[in-house]
Tab-separated table of C-alpha atoms in Angstrom:
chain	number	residue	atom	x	y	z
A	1	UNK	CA	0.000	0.000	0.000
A	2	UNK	CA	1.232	3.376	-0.365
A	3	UNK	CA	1.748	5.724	1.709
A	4	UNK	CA	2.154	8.582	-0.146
A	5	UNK	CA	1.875	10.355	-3.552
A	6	UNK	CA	3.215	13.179	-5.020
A	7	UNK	CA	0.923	16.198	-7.268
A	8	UNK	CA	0.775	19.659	-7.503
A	9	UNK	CA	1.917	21.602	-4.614
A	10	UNK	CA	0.069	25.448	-3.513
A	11	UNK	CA	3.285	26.079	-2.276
A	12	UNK	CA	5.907	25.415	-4.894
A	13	UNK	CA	5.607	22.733	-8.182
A	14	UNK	CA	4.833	19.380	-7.006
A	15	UNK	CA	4.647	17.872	-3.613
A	16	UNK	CA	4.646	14.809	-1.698
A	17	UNK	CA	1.099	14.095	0.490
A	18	UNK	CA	0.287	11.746	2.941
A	19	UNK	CA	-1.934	9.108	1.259
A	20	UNK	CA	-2.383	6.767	5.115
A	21	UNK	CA	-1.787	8.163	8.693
A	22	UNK	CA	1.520	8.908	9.652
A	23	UNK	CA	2.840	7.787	12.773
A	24	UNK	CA	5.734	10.196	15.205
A	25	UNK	CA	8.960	8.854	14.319
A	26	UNK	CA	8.201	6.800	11.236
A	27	UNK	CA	10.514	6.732	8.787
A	28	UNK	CA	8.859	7.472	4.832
A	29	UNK	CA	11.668	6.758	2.352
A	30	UNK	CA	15.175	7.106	1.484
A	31	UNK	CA	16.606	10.246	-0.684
A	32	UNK	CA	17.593	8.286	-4.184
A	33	UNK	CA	19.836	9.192	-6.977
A	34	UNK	CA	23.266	8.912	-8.445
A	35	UNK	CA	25.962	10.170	-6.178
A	36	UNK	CA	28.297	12.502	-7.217
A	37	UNK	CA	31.222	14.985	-6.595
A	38	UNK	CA	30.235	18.453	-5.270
A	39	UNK	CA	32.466	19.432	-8.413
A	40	UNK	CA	30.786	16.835	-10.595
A	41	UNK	CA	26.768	18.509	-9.103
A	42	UNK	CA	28.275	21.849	-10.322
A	43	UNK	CA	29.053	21.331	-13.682
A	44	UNK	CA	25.311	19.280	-13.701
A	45	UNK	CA	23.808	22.504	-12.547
A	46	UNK	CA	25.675	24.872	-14.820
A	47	UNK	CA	24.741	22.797	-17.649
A	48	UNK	CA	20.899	21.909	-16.783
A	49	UNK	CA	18.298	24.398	-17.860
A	50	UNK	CA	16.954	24.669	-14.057
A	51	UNK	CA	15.292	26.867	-12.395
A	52	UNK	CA	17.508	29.671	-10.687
A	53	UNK	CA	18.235	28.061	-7.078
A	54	UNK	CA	16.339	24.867	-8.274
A	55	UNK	CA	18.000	21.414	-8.087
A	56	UNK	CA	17.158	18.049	-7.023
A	57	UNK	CA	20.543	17.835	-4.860
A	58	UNK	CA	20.813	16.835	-1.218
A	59	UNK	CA	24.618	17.508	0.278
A	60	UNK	CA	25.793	15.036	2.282
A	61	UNK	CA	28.467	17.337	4.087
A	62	UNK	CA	31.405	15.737	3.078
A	63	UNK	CA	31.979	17.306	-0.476
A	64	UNK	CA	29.603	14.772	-2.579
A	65	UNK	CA	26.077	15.282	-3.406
A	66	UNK	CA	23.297	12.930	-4.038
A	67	UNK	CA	21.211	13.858	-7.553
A	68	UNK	CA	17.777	13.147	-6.765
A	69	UNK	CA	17.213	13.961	-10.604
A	70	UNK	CA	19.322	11.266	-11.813
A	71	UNK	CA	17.568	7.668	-10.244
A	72	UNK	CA	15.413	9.132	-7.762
A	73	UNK	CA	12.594	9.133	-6.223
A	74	UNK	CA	9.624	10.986	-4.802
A	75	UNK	CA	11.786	12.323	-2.061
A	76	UNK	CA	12.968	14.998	-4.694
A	77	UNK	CA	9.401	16.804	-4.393
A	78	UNK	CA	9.465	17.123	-0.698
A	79	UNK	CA	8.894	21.020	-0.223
A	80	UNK	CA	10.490	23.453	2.016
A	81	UNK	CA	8.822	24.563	5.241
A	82	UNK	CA	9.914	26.472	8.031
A	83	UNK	CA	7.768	24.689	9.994
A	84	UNK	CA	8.414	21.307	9.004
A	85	UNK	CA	6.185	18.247	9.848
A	86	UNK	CA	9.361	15.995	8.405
A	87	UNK	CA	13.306	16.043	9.265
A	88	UNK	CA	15.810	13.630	7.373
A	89	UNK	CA	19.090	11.367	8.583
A	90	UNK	CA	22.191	10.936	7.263
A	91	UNK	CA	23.593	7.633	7.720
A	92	UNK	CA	26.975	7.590	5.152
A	93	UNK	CA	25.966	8.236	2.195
A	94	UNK	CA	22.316	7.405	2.556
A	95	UNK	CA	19.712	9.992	3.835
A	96	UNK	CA	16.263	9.084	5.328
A	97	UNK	CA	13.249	10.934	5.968
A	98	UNK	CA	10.966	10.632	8.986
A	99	UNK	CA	7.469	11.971	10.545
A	100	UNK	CA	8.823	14.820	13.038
A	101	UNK	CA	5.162	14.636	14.725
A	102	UNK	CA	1.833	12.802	13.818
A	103	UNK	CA	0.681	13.344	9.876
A	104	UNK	CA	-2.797	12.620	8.042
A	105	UNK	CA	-3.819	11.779	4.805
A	106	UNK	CA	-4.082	15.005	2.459
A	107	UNK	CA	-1.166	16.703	4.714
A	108	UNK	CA	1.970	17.759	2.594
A	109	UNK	CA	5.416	16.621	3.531
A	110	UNK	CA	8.092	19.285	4.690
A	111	UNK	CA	11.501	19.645	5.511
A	112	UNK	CA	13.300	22.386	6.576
A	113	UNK	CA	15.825	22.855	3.586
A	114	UNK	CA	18.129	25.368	5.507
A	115	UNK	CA	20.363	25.674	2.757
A	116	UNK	CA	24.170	27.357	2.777
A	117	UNK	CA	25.603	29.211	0.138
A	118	UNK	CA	28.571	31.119	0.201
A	119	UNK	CA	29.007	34.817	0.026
A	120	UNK	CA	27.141	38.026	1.021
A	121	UNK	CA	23.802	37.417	1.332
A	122	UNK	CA	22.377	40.013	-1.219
A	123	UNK	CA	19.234	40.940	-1.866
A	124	UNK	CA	18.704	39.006	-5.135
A	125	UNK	CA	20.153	35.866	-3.139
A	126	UNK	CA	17.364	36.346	-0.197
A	127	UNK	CA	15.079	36.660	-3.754
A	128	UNK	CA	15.910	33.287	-5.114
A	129	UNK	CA	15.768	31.361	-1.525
A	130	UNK	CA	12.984	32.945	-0.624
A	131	UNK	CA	10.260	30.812	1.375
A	132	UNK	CA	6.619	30.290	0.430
A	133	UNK	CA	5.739	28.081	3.123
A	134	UNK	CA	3.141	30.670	4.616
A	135	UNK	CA	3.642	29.286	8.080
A	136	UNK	CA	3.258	31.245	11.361
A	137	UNK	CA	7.567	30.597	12.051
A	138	UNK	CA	8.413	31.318	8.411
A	139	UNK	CA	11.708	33.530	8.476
A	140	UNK	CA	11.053	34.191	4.589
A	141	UNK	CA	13.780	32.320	3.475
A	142	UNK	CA	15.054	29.206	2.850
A	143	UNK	CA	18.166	29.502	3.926
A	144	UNK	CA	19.715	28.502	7.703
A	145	UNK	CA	19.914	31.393	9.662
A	146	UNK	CA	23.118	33.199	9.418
A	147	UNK	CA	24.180	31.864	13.556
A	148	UNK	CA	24.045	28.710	12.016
């Protein structure tokens, strides 16, 4: 049975929604796709007709990326929220999600993307990362806060 499905999103694209009641603590599904070289995700991006700010990357932390667009799976359309009912794991290379609190069928999933980039943080960067999540704690961005 599954558990969830992904469609169109009112915050951003497509999204991932809870088809059955999720439980606290449950883990939904691994973050799939070819692994790669931060250097190797670059060129990807510089040569992909994305969206400004838009890829299907998750960085593992230790200079390598995994390319959700390259052997994925729905993972890749889990939206940002700053107020996220979701959280993932790294374990090595692999990265899970899991239910941060209870969920119910129709209920989007969220992470909290709190991305890093380098440099100033300029006014057209704020633009491009900027958060549509619409909840109460939104800090308008999708960035981790600078302390961070």
């Amino acid at each position: 049975m599954r558990r969830t499905a992904v469609h169109s999103s009112p915050v951003h694209g497509r999204g991932v929604f809870a088809l059955t009641p999720i439980t606290a603590g449950e883990v939904l599904f691994e973050y799939k796709g070819a692994l790669l070289s931060w250097k190797e995700a670059q060129r990807r991006y510089e040569r992909s007709a994305a969206e400004d700010g838009h890829t299907f990357f998750f960085d593992l932390g230790d200079g390598r990326m995994i390319d959700g667009g390259q052997g994925g799976n729905s993972a890749r359309w889990v939206n940002h929220s700053c107020a996220p009912n979701c959280e993932t794991e790294q374990k090595g290379s692999r990265v899970y999600f899991y239910a941060l609190r209870d969920i119910n069928p129709g209920e989007e999933l969220f992470i909290d993307y709190r991305l890093f980039v380098e440099g100033r943080r300029t006014r057209a960067l704020k633009k491009l990362y900027q958060c549509r999540c619409g909840s109460r704690q939104c800090r308008g961005t999708m960035l981790a806060p600078p302390d961070h």
